[in-house]
């Protein structure tokens, strides 16, 4: 029970009026000690508090209007708003004014008998929702019990893990598990179509012909990501291979820069030098539509950033003979190590440790991702990792 100045609220934790959700899950309240950084967790219950309507709950000063009609009796229904609740008061009127009868009646019965069409529609809707939620809760509880009895907890956990794997696959490049060579597992044409690849010829020419001085300037300005700057040092001398690698590096750098944005407001988010077909690909494949302030916006959500990361890794594998430094890509994408490792494992890469490339945190152990056949079995993410102890 909870009481305010004008109204009393009552909740139930047993009986027919208890909330159905309490039987399906448990609730906890966490209390964080800011000085120690420790959180204590307590069992909790959830209550649906409803106002208790009575004569005393509706003070006379809250009654809106009472019209006194002489020479006749009239039963007048007045709707009173008290603390956000609606109370209906029945007043008996006569020639001498209010004849002394002020009683609280059942709100639903009064609305059903004397309410406006709008009130009756609201009442009908409320009753249907109440019945519907009760039926749904009963059905869900019964179905859950039957499912557990039929399959068992272990089988259900395996089903959940399989669902997680399928959800992950929706954000990965198409995987050809029956491929006989690593380059056919994630096909290059699934990352860049022939038309998109052709459109990269002009913007990638600057990278194909870059000089040592220009590369040093780009590094100082940080206008290219670390992965691309490192790979530009090893461009092939063969013109065709050099052009191919430059196109791949330009698109990879564009994906990395695109992932750093939150809400795409411009028509050409990557600038006028980016070909229209590439801008269209980025907006269509790597953003989510959201509705905000009366307009539709393109948002790079966490799941979309994971998808961009997966395509960046797949492209880096094609550039680096199907072995790439995941730590360099992690720093470029501004991700945590656990996040990029989860994505790499979802791509079926084998992860190993190695020293970083010269000049890029060489004293740090880097993670290498290798795509090799046969592919390892696909697993769902392990979930929450063990958190560091806070000092």
PDB file of C-alpha atoms in Angstrom, residues 42-203:
ATOM      1  CA  UNK A  42      18.953  -7.757  -4.049  1.00  0.00           C
ATOM      2  CA  UNK A  43      15.873  -9.767  -4.893  1.00  0.00           C
ATOM      3  CA  UNK A  44      12.901  -7.608  -5.822  1.00  0.00           C
ATOM      4  CA  UNK A  45       9.258  -7.916  -6.771  1.00  0.00           C
ATOM      5  CA  UNK A  46       7.318  -5.863  -9.301  1.00  0.00           C
ATOM      6  CA  UNK A  47       3.935  -4.447  -8.330  1.00  0.00           C
ATOM      7  CA  UNK A  48       1.249  -2.834 -10.440  1.00  0.00           C
ATOM      8  CA  UNK A  49      -0.156  -0.134  -8.125  1.00  0.00           C
ATOM      9  CA  UNK A  50      -3.780   0.836  -8.722  1.00  0.00           C
ATOM     10  CA  UNK A  51      -5.657   3.732  -7.065  1.00  0.00           C
ATOM     11  CA  UNK A  52      -8.190   2.660  -4.442  1.00  0.00           C
ATOM     12  CA  UNK A  53     -11.375   4.580  -5.223  1.00  0.00           C
ATOM     13  CA  UNK A  54     -13.700   5.472  -2.354  1.00  0.00           C
ATOM     14  CA  UNK A  55     -15.818   8.389  -1.145  1.00  0.00           C
ATOM     15  CA  UNK A  56     -12.881   9.796   0.799  1.00  0.00           C
ATOM     16  CA  UNK A  57     -10.718   9.522  -2.308  1.00  0.00           C
ATOM     17  CA  UNK A  58     -12.792  12.200  -4.015  1.00  0.00           C
ATOM     18  CA  UNK A  59     -12.820  15.402  -1.915  1.00  0.00           C
ATOM     19  CA  UNK A  60     -15.786  17.647  -2.545  1.00  0.00           C
ATOM     20  CA  UNK A  61     -13.595  20.458  -3.830  1.00  0.00           C
ATOM     21  CA  UNK A  62     -12.489  18.204  -6.696  1.00  0.00           C
ATOM     22  CA  UNK A  63     -16.036  17.771  -8.079  1.00  0.00           C
ATOM     23  CA  UNK A  64     -16.155  19.801 -11.250  1.00  0.00           C
ATOM     24  CA  UNK A  65     -19.762  21.090 -11.526  1.00  0.00           C
ATOM     25  CA  UNK A  66     -23.088  20.183  -9.875  1.00  0.00           C
ATOM     26  CA  UNK A  67     -26.115  21.684 -11.566  1.00  0.00           C
ATOM     27  CA  UNK A  68     -29.131  21.999  -9.192  1.00  0.00           C
ATOM     28  CA  UNK A  69     -32.431  21.711 -11.044  1.00  0.00           C
ATOM     29  CA  UNK A  70     -35.453  22.812  -8.867  1.00  0.00           C
ATOM     30  CA  UNK A  71     -38.733  20.907  -8.763  1.00  0.00           C
ATOM     31  CA  UNK A  72     -37.274  17.653  -9.986  1.00  0.00           C
ATOM     32  CA  UNK A  73     -34.895  14.933  -8.991  1.00  0.00           C
ATOM     33  CA  UNK A  74     -31.944  14.082 -11.167  1.00  0.00           C
ATOM     34  CA  UNK A  75     -29.087  11.605 -10.840  1.00  0.00           C
ATOM     35  CA  UNK A  76     -25.995  13.376 -12.141  1.00  0.00           C
ATOM     36  CA  UNK A  77     -22.763  11.635 -13.068  1.00  0.00           C
ATOM     37  CA  UNK A  78     -19.654  13.755 -12.640  1.00  0.00           C
ATOM     38  CA  UNK A  79     -16.210  12.672 -13.784  1.00  0.00           C
ATOM     39  CA  UNK A  80     -13.520  13.681 -11.290  1.00  0.00           C
ATOM     40  CA  UNK A  81      -9.784  13.588 -11.961  1.00  0.00           C
ATOM     41  CA  UNK A  82      -7.776  12.680  -8.877  1.00  0.00           C
ATOM     42  CA  UNK A  83      -4.031  12.048  -9.047  1.00  0.00           C
ATOM     43  CA  UNK A  84      -4.302  10.945 -12.659  1.00  0.00           C
ATOM     44  CA  UNK A  85      -7.166   8.495 -11.932  1.00  0.00           C
ATOM     45  CA  UNK A  86     -10.778   8.898 -12.992  1.00  0.00           C
ATOM     46  CA  UNK A  87     -13.564   8.630 -10.423  1.00  0.00           C
ATOM     47  CA  UNK A  88     -17.299   8.810 -11.124  1.00  0.00           C
ATOM     48  CA  UNK A  89     -19.535  10.269  -8.409  1.00  0.00           C
ATOM     49  CA  UNK A  90     -23.287   9.889  -8.364  1.00  0.00           C
ATOM     50  CA  UNK A  91     -25.129  12.870  -6.861  1.00  0.00           C
ATOM     51  CA  UNK A  92     -28.888  12.927  -6.141  1.00  0.00           C
ATOM     52  CA  UNK A  93     -30.297  16.405  -6.785  1.00  0.00           C
ATOM     53  CA  UNK A  94     -33.671  17.848  -5.758  1.00  0.00           C
ATOM     54  CA  UNK A  95     -35.639  21.059  -5.202  1.00  0.00           C
ATOM     55  CA  UNK A  96     -33.676  21.902  -2.083  1.00  0.00           C
ATOM     56  CA  UNK A  97     -30.339  21.389  -3.744  1.00  0.00           C
ATOM     57  CA  UNK A  98     -28.156  18.409  -2.946  1.00  0.00           C
ATOM     58  CA  UNK A  99     -30.348  16.042  -0.933  1.00  0.00           C
ATOM     59  CA  UNK A 100     -27.509  14.596   1.098  1.00  0.00           C
ATOM     60  CA  UNK A 101     -26.644  11.504  -0.952  1.00  0.00           C
ATOM     61  CA  UNK A 102     -23.070  11.405  -2.211  1.00  0.00           C
ATOM     62  CA  UNK A 103     -21.919   7.891  -3.025  1.00  0.00           C
ATOM     63  CA  UNK A 104     -19.092   6.317  -4.986  1.00  0.00           C
ATOM     64  CA  UNK A 105     -20.211   3.820  -7.612  1.00  0.00           C
ATOM     65  CA  UNK A 106     -18.445   1.358  -9.793  1.00  0.00           C
ATOM     66  CA  UNK A 107     -16.745   3.344 -12.521  1.00  0.00           C
ATOM     67  CA  UNK A 108     -17.080   0.717 -15.243  1.00  0.00           C
ATOM     68  CA  UNK A 109     -20.797   0.156 -14.533  1.00  0.00           C
ATOM     69  CA  UNK A 110     -21.502   3.892 -14.616  1.00  0.00           C
ATOM     70  CA  UNK A 111     -19.623   4.369 -17.886  1.00  0.00           C
ATOM     71  CA  UNK A 112     -21.400   1.368 -19.354  1.00  0.00           C
ATOM     72  CA  UNK A 113     -24.815   2.812 -18.417  1.00  0.00           C
ATOM     73  CA  UNK A 114     -24.385   6.569 -18.786  1.00  0.00           C
ATOM     74  CA  UNK A 115     -20.985   7.287 -20.314  1.00  0.00           C
ATOM     75  CA  UNK A 116     -20.284   8.999 -23.604  1.00  0.00           C
ATOM     76  CA  UNK A 117     -19.471   6.969 -26.696  1.00  0.00           C
ATOM     77  CA  UNK A 118     -15.786   7.844 -26.267  1.00  0.00           C
ATOM     78  CA  UNK A 119     -15.790   6.601 -22.665  1.00  0.00           C
ATOM     79  CA  UNK A 120     -17.565   3.401 -23.692  1.00  0.00           C
ATOM     80  CA  UNK A 121     -15.003   2.750 -26.446  1.00  0.00           C
ATOM     81  CA  UNK A 122     -12.178   3.252 -23.967  1.00  0.00           C
ATOM     82  CA  UNK A 123     -13.866   0.902 -21.497  1.00  0.00           C
ATOM     83  CA  UNK A 124     -14.370  -1.758 -24.151  1.00  0.00           C
ATOM     84  CA  UNK A 125     -10.762  -1.453 -25.281  1.00  0.00           C
ATOM     85  CA  UNK A 126      -9.479  -1.680 -21.706  1.00  0.00           C
ATOM     86  CA  UNK A 127     -11.531  -4.804 -21.029  1.00  0.00           C
ATOM     87  CA  UNK A 128     -10.365  -6.473 -24.263  1.00  0.00           C
ATOM     88  CA  UNK A 129      -6.738  -5.695 -23.462  1.00  0.00           C
ATOM     89  CA  UNK A 130      -7.112  -7.028 -19.936  1.00  0.00           C
ATOM     90  CA  UNK A 131      -8.625 -10.278 -21.178  1.00  0.00           C
ATOM     91  CA  UNK A 132      -6.087 -10.543 -23.987  1.00  0.00           C
ATOM     92  CA  UNK A 133      -3.061 -10.035 -21.722  1.00  0.00           C
ATOM     93  CA  UNK A 134      -4.385 -12.598 -19.256  1.00  0.00           C
ATOM     94  CA  UNK A 135      -4.922 -15.159 -22.030  1.00  0.00           C
ATOM     95  CA  UNK A 136      -1.490 -14.475 -23.530  1.00  0.00           C
ATOM     96  CA  UNK A 137       0.276 -14.753 -20.161  1.00  0.00           C
ATOM     97  CA  UNK A 138      -1.479 -18.046 -19.410  1.00  0.00           C
ATOM     98  CA  UNK A 139      -0.696 -19.400 -22.866  1.00  0.00           C
ATOM     99  CA  UNK A 140       2.978 -18.357 -22.683  1.00  0.00           C
ATOM    100  CA  UNK A 141       3.424 -19.912 -19.252  1.00  0.00           C
ATOM    101  CA  UNK A 142       1.786 -23.165 -20.369  1.00  0.00           C
ATOM    102  CA  UNK A 143       3.735 -23.274 -23.643  1.00  0.00           C
ATOM    103  CA  UNK A 144       7.031 -22.647 -21.841  1.00  0.00           C
ATOM    104  CA  UNK A 145       6.332 -25.448 -19.368  1.00  0.00           C
ATOM    105  CA  UNK A 146       5.378 -27.862 -22.171  1.00  0.00           C
ATOM    106  CA  UNK A 147       8.483 -26.938 -24.173  1.00  0.00           C
ATOM    107  CA  UNK A 148      10.810 -27.499 -21.220  1.00  0.00           C
ATOM    108  CA  UNK A 149       9.161 -30.842 -20.461  1.00  0.00           C
ATOM    109  CA  UNK A 150       9.380 -31.940 -24.101  1.00  0.00           C
ATOM    110  CA  UNK A 151      12.914 -30.851 -25.061  1.00  0.00           C
ATOM    111  CA  UNK A 152      14.757 -30.339 -21.811  1.00  0.00           C
ATOM    112  CA  UNK A 153      16.963 -27.430 -20.766  1.00  0.00           C
ATOM    113  CA  UNK A 154      20.088 -28.665 -22.602  1.00  0.00           C
ATOM    114  CA  UNK A 155      18.329 -28.921 -25.970  1.00  0.00           C
ATOM    115  CA  UNK A 156      16.795 -25.467 -25.512  1.00  0.00           C
ATOM    116  CA  UNK A 157      20.216 -23.943 -24.776  1.00  0.00           C
ATOM    117  CA  UNK A 158      21.546 -25.500 -27.982  1.00  0.00           C
ATOM    118  CA  UNK A 159      18.637 -24.018 -29.936  1.00  0.00           C
ATOM    119  CA  UNK A 160      19.407 -20.568 -28.492  1.00  0.00           C
ATOM    120  CA  UNK A 161      23.066 -20.912 -29.483  1.00  0.00           C
ATOM    121  CA  UNK A 162      22.036 -21.892 -33.025  1.00  0.00           C
ATOM    122  CA  UNK A 163      19.740 -18.847 -33.232  1.00  0.00           C
ATOM    123  CA  UNK A 164      22.657 -16.637 -32.153  1.00  0.00           C
ATOM    124  CA  UNK A 165      24.786 -18.098 -34.956  1.00  0.00           C
ATOM    125  CA  UNK A 166      22.043 -17.383 -37.506  1.00  0.00           C
ATOM    126  CA  UNK A 167      21.661 -13.809 -36.235  1.00  0.00           C
ATOM    127  CA  UNK A 168      25.418 -13.266 -36.590  1.00  0.00           C
ATOM    128  CA  UNK A 169      25.398 -14.675 -40.136  1.00  0.00           C
ATOM    129  CA  UNK A 170      22.940 -11.982 -41.236  1.00  0.00           C
ATOM    130  CA  UNK A 171      25.725  -9.370 -40.851  1.00  0.00           C
ATOM    131  CA  UNK A 172      28.540 -11.333 -42.515  1.00  0.00           C
ATOM    132  CA  UNK A 173      29.525 -11.534 -46.180  1.00  0.00           C
ATOM    133  CA  UNK A 174      28.078 -14.624 -47.905  1.00  0.00           C
ATOM    134  CA  UNK A 175      30.112 -17.640 -46.776  1.00  0.00           C
ATOM    135  CA  UNK A 176      30.687 -20.559 -49.165  1.00  0.00           C
ATOM    136  CA  UNK A 177      31.532 -23.365 -46.750  1.00  0.00           C
ATOM    137  CA  UNK A 178      32.043 -25.937 -49.497  1.00  0.00           C
ATOM    138  CA  UNK A 179      34.815 -23.882 -51.168  1.00  0.00           C
ATOM    139  CA  UNK A 180      37.984 -25.726 -52.136  1.00  0.00           C
ATOM    140  CA  UNK A 181      40.243 -22.647 -51.841  1.00  0.00           C
ATOM    141  CA  UNK A 182      40.365 -19.815 -49.253  1.00  0.00           C
ATOM    142  CA  UNK A 183      39.687 -17.130 -51.893  1.00  0.00           C
ATOM    143  CA  UNK A 184      36.355 -18.795 -52.677  1.00  0.00           C
ATOM    144  CA  UNK A 185      35.062 -18.800 -49.063  1.00  0.00           C
ATOM    145  CA  UNK A 186      34.289 -15.059 -49.158  1.00  0.00           C
ATOM    146  CA  UNK A 187      34.213 -14.286 -52.850  1.00  0.00           C
ATOM    147  CA  UNK A 188      35.574 -10.932 -53.952  1.00  0.00           C
ATOM    148  CA  UNK A 189      32.483 -10.253 -56.102  1.00  0.00           C
ATOM    149  CA  UNK A 190      30.314 -10.550 -52.952  1.00  0.00           C
ATOM    150  CA  UNK A 191      32.269  -7.643 -51.486  1.00  0.00           C
ATOM    151  CA  UNK A 192      32.566  -5.526 -54.643  1.00  0.00           C
ATOM    152  CA  UNK A 193      30.526  -6.091 -57.776  1.00  0.00           C
ATOM    153  CA  UNK A 194      32.076  -5.644 -61.221  1.00  0.00           C
ATOM    154  CA  UNK A 195      30.405  -2.235 -61.692  1.00  0.00           C
ATOM    155  CA  UNK A 196      31.522  -1.038 -58.241  1.00  0.00           C
ATOM    156  CA  UNK A 197      35.057  -2.273 -58.857  1.00  0.00           C
ATOM    157  CA  UNK A 198      35.193  -0.390 -62.170  1.00  0.00           C
ATOM    158  CA  UNK A 199      33.943   2.802 -60.483  1.00  0.00           C
ATOM    159  CA  UNK A 200      36.951   2.712 -58.134  1.00  0.00           C
ATOM    160  CA  UNK A 201      39.459   3.077 -60.969  1.00  0.00           C
ATOM    161  CA  UNK A 202      39.548   6.898 -60.921  1.00  0.00           C
ATOM    162  CA  UNK A 203      39.612   7.630 -57.150  1.00  0.00           C
TER     163      UNK A 203
END
